[in-house]
Short mmCIF file of C-alpha atoms in Angstrom, two decimals:
data_model
loop_
_atom_site.label_atom_id
_atom_site.label_comp_id
_atom_site.label_asym_id
_atom_site.label_seq_id
_atom_site.Cartn_x
_atom_site.Cartn_y
_atom_site.Cartn_z
CA GLY A 2 44.86 -16.72 28.66
CA LEU A 3 47.56 -16.50 26.03
CA ASN A 4 46.79 -13.55 23.79
CA SER A 5 49.28 -13.92 20.93
CA PRO A 6 49.44 -15.55 17.49
CA PHE A 7 51.32 -18.48 18.97
CA GLY A 8 48.39 -19.30 21.23
CA TRP A 9 45.84 -18.70 18.48
CA TYR A 10 47.56 -21.11 16.10
CA GLY A 11 48.16 -23.76 18.79
CA LEU A 12 51.96 -23.53 18.71
CA VAL A 13 52.22 -23.15 22.49
CA ASP A 14 50.14 -24.52 25.36
CA ARG A 15 49.95 -23.38 28.96
CA VAL A 16 51.56 -25.98 31.23
CA SER A 17 51.52 -24.46 34.72
CA GLY A 18 51.88 -21.32 36.76
CA LYS A 19 49.76 -18.57 38.26
CA GLY A 20 49.75 -14.78 38.25
CA THR A 21 52.65 -13.23 36.38
CA LYS A 22 54.68 -16.43 36.28
CA ILE A 23 53.24 -18.82 33.72
CA ILE A 24 55.05 -21.66 31.99
CA TYR A 25 54.28 -22.52 28.35
CA SER A 26 55.24 -25.54 26.33
CA ALA A 27 56.11 -25.25 22.63
CA GLN A 28 54.27 -27.55 20.21
CA HIS A 29 55.48 -29.03 16.94
CA PRO A 30 55.22 -26.60 13.96
CA ASN A 31 53.11 -29.21 12.18
CA ARG A 32 50.24 -28.00 14.34
CA LEU A 33 50.36 -24.71 12.43
CA VAL A 34 49.95 -26.61 9.16
CA GLN A 35 47.04 -28.55 10.60
CA HIS A 36 45.47 -25.35 11.90
CA ILE A 37 45.64 -23.77 8.45
CA LYS A 38 44.22 -26.93 6.84
CA ASN A 39 41.30 -26.85 9.24
CA LYS A 40 40.62 -23.22 8.40
CA LYS A 41 40.93 -24.00 4.69
CA ASN A 42 38.39 -26.81 4.98
CA GLN A 43 36.02 -24.55 6.89
CA TRP A 44 36.25 -21.82 4.23
CA GLU A 45 35.73 -24.38 1.46
CA ARG A 46 32.56 -25.55 3.20
CA ASN A 47 31.42 -21.93 3.54
CA LEU A 48 32.17 -21.28 -0.13
CA LYS A 49 30.24 -24.37 -1.21
CA GLU A 50 27.25 -23.30 0.86
CA VAL A 51 27.30 -19.80 -0.65
CA GLU A 52 27.54 -21.25 -4.16
CA GLN A 53 24.53 -23.46 -3.48
CA HIS A 54 22.45 -20.45 -2.47
CA LEU A 55 23.86 -18.10 -5.11
CA PRO A 56 20.99 -18.51 -7.64
CA GLU A 57 18.50 -17.60 -4.92
CA LEU A 58 20.56 -14.57 -3.88
CA VAL A 59 20.88 -13.40 -7.48
CA SER A 60 17.14 -13.79 -7.95
CA LEU A 61 16.49 -11.60 -4.92
CA TYR A 62 19.02 -9.03 -6.10
CA LYS A 63 17.66 -8.61 -9.64
CA ILE A 64 16.45 -5.05 -9.88
CA ALA A 65 14.86 -5.55 -13.30
CA ASP A 66 12.31 -7.97 -11.90
CA LYS A 67 11.04 -5.76 -9.10
CA PRO A 68 10.26 -2.08 -8.79
CA MET A 69 12.73 0.37 -7.33
CA VAL A 70 11.01 3.00 -5.23
CA LYS A 71 12.25 6.26 -3.76
CA TYR A 72 10.37 9.13 -2.21
CA GLN A 73 10.93 12.47 -0.54
CA GLU A 74 8.56 14.31 1.76
CA GLY A 75 7.45 17.93 1.72
CA LEU A 76 7.34 20.50 -1.07
CA ASN A 77 11.12 20.47 -1.52
CA GLY A 78 11.04 16.69 -1.77
CA ILE A 79 8.35 16.92 -4.44
CA LYS A 80 10.44 19.41 -6.41
CA ASN A 81 13.53 17.19 -6.17
CA ILE A 82 11.73 14.07 -7.39
CA TYR A 83 9.75 15.91 -10.04
CA SER A 84 12.86 17.67 -11.41
CA GLU A 85 14.26 14.29 -12.44
CA THR A 86 11.71 14.20 -15.26
CA LEU A 87 13.73 16.98 -16.91
CA GLU A 88 16.27 14.30 -17.82
CA SER A 89 13.67 12.24 -19.69
CA LYS A 90 14.70 10.80 -23.04
CA THR A 91 11.08 10.07 -23.96
CA GLU A 92 7.77 11.89 -24.14
CA ILE A 93 6.13 12.43 -20.75
CA LEU A 94 2.53 11.32 -20.25
CA SER A 95 0.79 13.18 -17.43
CA ILE A 96 -2.45 13.04 -15.49
CA LEU A 97 -2.89 16.39 -13.78
CA ASP A 98 -5.10 17.88 -11.10
CA ILE A 99 -4.08 21.53 -11.27
CA GLU A 100 -5.52 22.30 -7.83
CA GLY A 101 -2.49 20.85 -6.09
CA TRP A 102 -0.02 22.92 -8.10
CA ASN A 103 -1.99 26.16 -8.00
CA VAL A 104 -0.58 27.35 -4.67
CA SER A 105 1.82 30.23 -4.08
CA LYS A 106 4.78 28.02 -3.09
CA LEU A 107 4.57 25.96 -6.29
CA ARG A 108 3.02 28.24 -8.91
CA GLN A 109 6.21 29.99 -10.02
CA TRP A 110 8.27 26.84 -9.67
CA GLY A 111 5.86 25.06 -12.02
CA LYS A 112 6.22 27.82 -14.62
CA ASP A 113 10.01 27.61 -14.40
CA TYR A 114 9.84 23.83 -14.74
CA ASN A 115 7.75 24.08 -17.93
CA LYS A 116 10.16 26.62 -19.41
CA GLU A 117 13.07 24.29 -18.72
CA ARG A 118 11.21 21.31 -20.19
CA SER A 119 10.45 23.27 -23.37
CA LYS A 120 14.06 24.41 -23.53
CA LYS A 121 15.13 20.77 -23.45
CA LYS A 122 12.51 19.93 -26.11
CA ILE A 123 10.84 17.30 -23.94
CA LYS A 124 7.32 16.70 -25.21
CA GLU A 125 4.44 16.15 -22.81
CA ARG A 126 0.85 15.06 -23.25
CA ILE A 127 -1.35 16.07 -20.34
CA LEU A 128 -4.74 14.76 -19.28
CA MET A 129 -6.06 17.58 -17.14
CA LEU A 130 -8.95 16.99 -14.78
CA ASP A 131 -11.93 18.98 -16.05
CA THR A 132 -12.73 20.99 -12.92
CA LYS A 133 -13.78 24.58 -12.28
CA GLN A 134 -10.28 25.45 -11.08
CA GLY A 135 -8.74 23.69 -14.06
CA ARG A 136 -10.89 25.70 -16.48
CA GLU A 137 -10.04 28.93 -14.68
CA TRP A 138 -6.33 28.17 -14.76
CA MET A 139 -6.42 27.40 -18.48
CA LYS A 140 -7.93 30.82 -19.27
CA TYR A 141 -4.65 32.44 -18.29
CA TYR A 142 -2.27 29.73 -19.47
CA LYS A 143 0.80 31.26 -21.10
CA GLY A 144 2.98 28.20 -21.51
CA SER A 145 4.35 26.67 -24.68
CA PHE A 146 2.13 24.63 -27.00
CA LYS A 147 5.02 23.47 -29.15
CA TYR A 148 6.00 20.71 -26.72
CA THR A 149 2.76 20.38 -24.74
CA ASN A 150 -0.61 18.91 -25.71
CA TYR A 151 -3.57 19.21 -23.31
CA ARG A 152 -6.86 17.32 -23.17
CA TRP A 153 -9.73 17.47 -20.66
CA ILE A 154 -10.73 14.35 -18.77
CA LYS A 155 -13.71 14.14 -16.42
CA PRO A 156 -12.71 13.21 -12.84
CA GLU A 157 -15.31 10.42 -12.85
CA GLN A 158 -13.59 8.91 -15.88
CA LEU A 159 -10.50 8.32 -13.74
CA PRO A 160 -11.83 7.14 -10.35
CA GLY A 161 -9.53 7.96 -7.44
CA ILE A 162 -7.41 10.48 -9.33
CA ALA A 163 -9.31 13.48 -7.98
CA ASP A 164 -8.49 12.40 -4.43
CA MET A 165 -4.78 12.38 -5.22
CA GLY A 166 -4.60 16.16 -5.60
CA GLY A 167 -1.44 16.20 -7.68
CA GLU A 168 0.06 14.65 -10.78
CA ILE A 169 1.28 11.39 -12.27
CA ASN A 170 4.07 11.33 -14.86
CA ILE A 171 4.78 8.29 -17.02
CA TYR A 172 8.05 8.25 -18.97
CA GLU A 173 10.95 5.94 -19.87
CA ASN A 174 10.49 3.01 -17.45
CA LYS A 175 9.49 5.28 -14.58
CA VAL A 176 6.38 6.58 -12.87
CA VAL A 177 6.54 9.81 -10.84
CA MET A 178 3.78 10.88 -8.49
CA ALA A 179 3.45 14.30 -6.88
CA LEU A 180 1.07 14.03 -3.93
CA LEU A 181 0.25 17.62 -3.05
CA LYS A 182 -2.55 17.42 -0.51
CA LYS A 183 -1.74 18.14 3.12
CA PRO A 184 -0.61 16.61 5.41
CA ASN A 185 1.02 13.90 3.27
CA ARG A 186 2.84 15.92 0.67
CA MET A 187 5.51 13.84 -1.02
CA GLY A 188 7.17 12.96 -4.30
CA ILE A 189 7.45 9.31 -5.30
CA MET A 190 9.42 7.73 -8.14
CA ILE A 191 8.93 4.09 -9.12
CA GLU A 192 11.20 2.41 -11.65
CA SER A 193 9.22 -0.51 -13.04
CA THR A 194 8.78 -1.43 -16.68
CA ALA A 195 5.69 -3.50 -15.88
CA LEU A 196 3.95 -0.72 -13.94
CA ASN A 197 4.98 1.84 -16.54
CA ASN A 198 3.50 -0.25 -19.37
CA ILE A 199 0.20 -0.74 -17.52
CA LEU A 200 -0.23 2.97 -16.76
CA ARG A 201 0.90 3.91 -20.27
CA SER A 202 -1.82 1.68 -21.76
CA LEU A 203 -4.47 3.13 -19.44
CA PHE A 204 -3.33 6.64 -20.32
CA GLU A 205 -3.68 5.97 -24.05
CA LEU A 206 -7.20 4.62 -23.55
CA ALA A 207 -8.16 7.72 -21.56
CA TRP A 208 -6.51 9.97 -24.15
CA GLN A 209 -8.81 8.61 -26.86
CA VAL A 210 -11.96 9.70 -25.00
CA ALA A 211 -10.55 12.95 -23.60
CA LYS A 212 -11.64 16.29 -25.11
CA PRO A 213 -9.15 18.71 -26.69
CA VAL A 214 -8.53 21.93 -24.80
CA ASN A 215 -9.67 24.88 -26.90
CA PHE A 216 -7.67 27.95 -26.01
CA PRO A 217 -9.11 31.36 -26.85
CA LYS A 218 -7.57 32.84 -29.97
CA LYS A 219 -5.47 35.93 -29.49
CA LYS A 220 -7.03 39.07 -30.87
CA SER A 221 -5.16 40.57 -33.78
CA LYS A 222 -4.10 44.16 -33.39
#
């Protein structure tokens, strides 16, 4: 067939001929105008249809009305997601099962994270699961108390948390979860004001019944 703009716009038609010898007949230039008008009408119909569905599309697009979720797998993924809390402009509320963090590949990283958080003056309140390992870990805690406040919470007071084996952070309009149990280690961040408000309220209720952590006083020399 004719593979040129003239054929596309209807300015020439094939009249006769075969093989390499083909005869074409020129059409009146008005056909070009009509062709463009037809295209214009088609685009106007398309535009009208898009405009009709625009409110629905905008509703689907609205990020504020639905959570935004991202996650990364593995220990490095957890570190990447968790490190974003160091940019927090608000206090961090945490629910912590220390067992997940108390492994060689994360222990030093956790200490470095806490130093950086204190350096940035980001306050954190932590509900720590009252477990044997948690108590043992707290005996040797050497972190800062200026920006960190701990309280004990019984695992049975927060059903399901003990099975998580990690930590939940609540700050700004975000919720960060570090899932540290094998084989599904991953870091998850959810941006959702509604979810954040619900978990924040539950945290405050649990905080009221949690017991303060009493650290042993340092012996004076």
